[in-house]
Structure formats: structure tokens, C-alpha cells
């Protein structure tokens, strides 16, 4: 069951990414020139995507992968080109349509099914691996754990997620954003303590058959994100 805070934040994210930020996001995820700040975000995202792809098994031919929060589809395409069957879902129908337009016709034996909607929809089916890159950075610790528990019920291999690390800089940015909101600002990032997240994962019965694996922090000036791997025991 999803919590009210998850549902409320999901609605805010859908509005932001489907209306306010579409043009900027579309440009950020290409090679088009961008501002210095956005260039650091692009570099950080590229590095994080490479990290998560590197944590998947070398051979994912035929594997079912959920790209939870696929955005414009870069990670989904990389997985499909390695032979995986990917379900790529995002809250924003506009971004999903852009991802479909950018997807190559020849996926070398892999496939991508694009969907718009909630990444926790049980109708999506079961998966070998779930990847949620930067789609949980706007959620509080308890909501992240609830999301993981629901993913776990439908996943047999690994769950690879990122969260916003609790650093002094990100915490300050979070509180300044709350104090001085702007109508066009993205929903606030929620800095999460890695230790607290680990404790709550360990204490959740739905995740008892999962163990924490690798972690990696990517810092590229204005991009800071912490990757976490959970592996089925």
C-alpha cells in the first residue's frame, strides 16, 4: 500500500515533468549546448547511468528489466541493446513519447515497452531487475523503503536505486527551497541519510530476503546522487 505522502509527491512530479520542465529536460538529455550548471548535471547523470548499467549482470539477454522513471529513455535503450526486455515507465506521458521517438528501431534482439503511469502498478508484472535512477530523490526515507518493498514483491534478482545523499550542501539547498518556493521550481529533493535508510531497509519484513550490495556516490558540482544496490538473497 502506498502512503499519502508518496501519492502527493507523485502528483507534484507528474505536473512538473509533464508541463513545466519538459523542454529543459529534453535539451538536457541530448548533446545540445546547455548552461554550465546544467552541464554538470548532465555529466553527473551520465556517470550515474554508467554506474547502474555496470551493476547489472554482464549477460542480460532475455532478462526482464523495469526502468522505473525512465525519463527520455537512455537507460532503457542501453539495456535493450544488450538484449534485455525492458518495461520503461514514467509519470510524464510527454517524456515517454519523447523516449519512444528517440528509441532506435533496431534494438539487437532486445525490446522496450514504454508506459506512462505509476512505477508501482502491479499490472506491470514481474522482473529480474529493477532500476530506478533519480526517480526516488524527491521522496522521504519511509516512502523509499515502501517503494522498495513493493518492487521486491515482483523482482527476483536486484534492485538498483538512487537517492539524494544527506550532505550539508544538499540539506541547506532543501531548506532554502522550502523557505523560498518558486512556482516553476522542481519539487524539493529530499536528502536521505544512508545509515538511516539502511536501518529502515533492514527493519522492514518485506525486505528480509534482500541484502544491501554496492553503493556509489556521484558528485558533479550541482549533481549529487547516491546509488544503492539491493540483491535477493
Short mmCIF file of N, CA, C and O in Angstrom, two decimals, residues 145-146 149 195-210 230 233:
data_model
loop_
_atom_site.label_atom_id
_atom_site.label_comp_id
_atom_site.label_asym_id
_atom_site.label_seq_id
_atom_site.Cartn_x
_atom_site.Cartn_y
_atom_site.Cartn_z
N UNK A 145 11.54 3.23 1.29
CA UNK A 145 11.50 1.84 1.79
C UNK A 145 10.20 1.17 1.35
O UNK A 145 10.21 -0.01 0.95
N UNK A 146 9.09 1.89 1.41
CA UNK A 146 7.82 1.30 0.96
C UNK A 146 7.87 0.98 -0.54
O UNK A 146 7.34 -0.05 -0.98
N UNK A 149 9.88 -2.16 -0.96
CA UNK A 149 9.12 -3.35 -0.55
C UNK A 149 8.17 -3.79 -1.65
O UNK A 149 8.01 -5.00 -1.89
N UNK A 195 22.75 5.86 6.34
CA UNK A 195 22.66 4.98 7.51
C UNK A 195 21.21 4.74 7.91
O UNK A 195 20.80 3.61 8.18
N UNK A 196 20.42 5.83 7.95
CA UNK A 196 19.01 5.69 8.33
C UNK A 196 18.27 4.85 7.32
O UNK A 196 17.45 3.98 7.68
N UNK A 197 18.54 5.06 6.04
CA UNK A 197 17.89 4.26 5.00
C UNK A 197 18.24 2.79 5.18
O UNK A 197 17.37 1.91 5.10
N UNK A 198 19.51 2.50 5.44
CA UNK A 198 19.93 1.12 5.65
C UNK A 198 19.23 0.47 6.83
O UNK A 198 18.81 -0.69 6.75
N UNK A 199 19.08 1.23 7.93
CA UNK A 199 18.41 0.68 9.12
C UNK A 199 16.95 0.36 8.81
O UNK A 199 16.43 -0.67 9.23
N UNK A 200 16.28 1.26 8.10
CA UNK A 200 14.87 1.02 7.81
C UNK A 200 14.69 -0.13 6.83
O UNK A 200 13.72 -0.90 6.93
N UNK A 201 15.62 -0.28 5.89
CA UNK A 201 15.56 -1.43 4.99
C UNK A 201 15.74 -2.72 5.77
O UNK A 201 15.00 -3.69 5.60
N UNK A 202 16.73 -2.73 6.68
CA UNK A 202 16.99 -3.93 7.50
C UNK A 202 15.80 -4.27 8.39
O UNK A 202 15.56 -5.45 8.69
N UNK A 203 15.05 -3.26 8.81
CA UNK A 203 13.94 -3.50 9.73
C UNK A 203 12.62 -3.77 9.06
O UNK A 203 11.62 -4.01 9.75
N UNK A 204 12.59 -3.75 7.73
CA UNK A 204 11.34 -3.98 7.02
C UNK A 204 11.21 -5.46 6.66
O UNK A 204 12.02 -6.00 5.91
N UNK A 205 10.18 -6.09 7.19
CA UNK A 205 10.00 -7.53 6.97
C UNK A 205 9.86 -7.90 5.51
O UNK A 205 10.27 -8.99 5.10
N UNK A 206 9.29 -7.00 4.70
CA UNK A 206 9.10 -7.29 3.29
C UNK A 206 10.42 -7.35 2.53
O UNK A 206 10.48 -7.86 1.42
N UNK A 207 11.49 -6.85 3.18
CA UNK A 207 12.81 -6.84 2.54
C UNK A 207 13.78 -7.79 3.23
O UNK A 207 14.99 -7.72 3.01
N UNK A 208 13.23 -8.71 4.03
CA UNK A 208 14.09 -9.62 4.80
C UNK A 208 14.92 -10.53 3.90
O UNK A 208 16.00 -10.99 4.30
N UNK A 209 14.44 -10.81 2.71
CA UNK A 209 15.16 -11.71 1.81
C UNK A 209 16.08 -10.96 0.85
O UNK A 209 16.55 -11.52 -0.14
N UNK A 210 16.37 -9.71 1.18
CA UNK A 210 17.24 -8.88 0.36
C UNK A 210 18.41 -8.39 1.20
O UNK A 210 18.29 -8.17 2.39
N UNK A 230 20.49 -3.47 -4.09
CA UNK A 230 19.91 -4.48 -3.22
C UNK A 230 19.81 -5.77 -4.03
O UNK A 230 19.34 -5.76 -5.17
N UNK A 233 18.63 -12.51 -1.66
CA UNK A 233 19.50 -13.49 -1.00
C UNK A 233 19.34 -14.88 -1.64
O UNK A 233 18.29 -15.25 -2.07
#
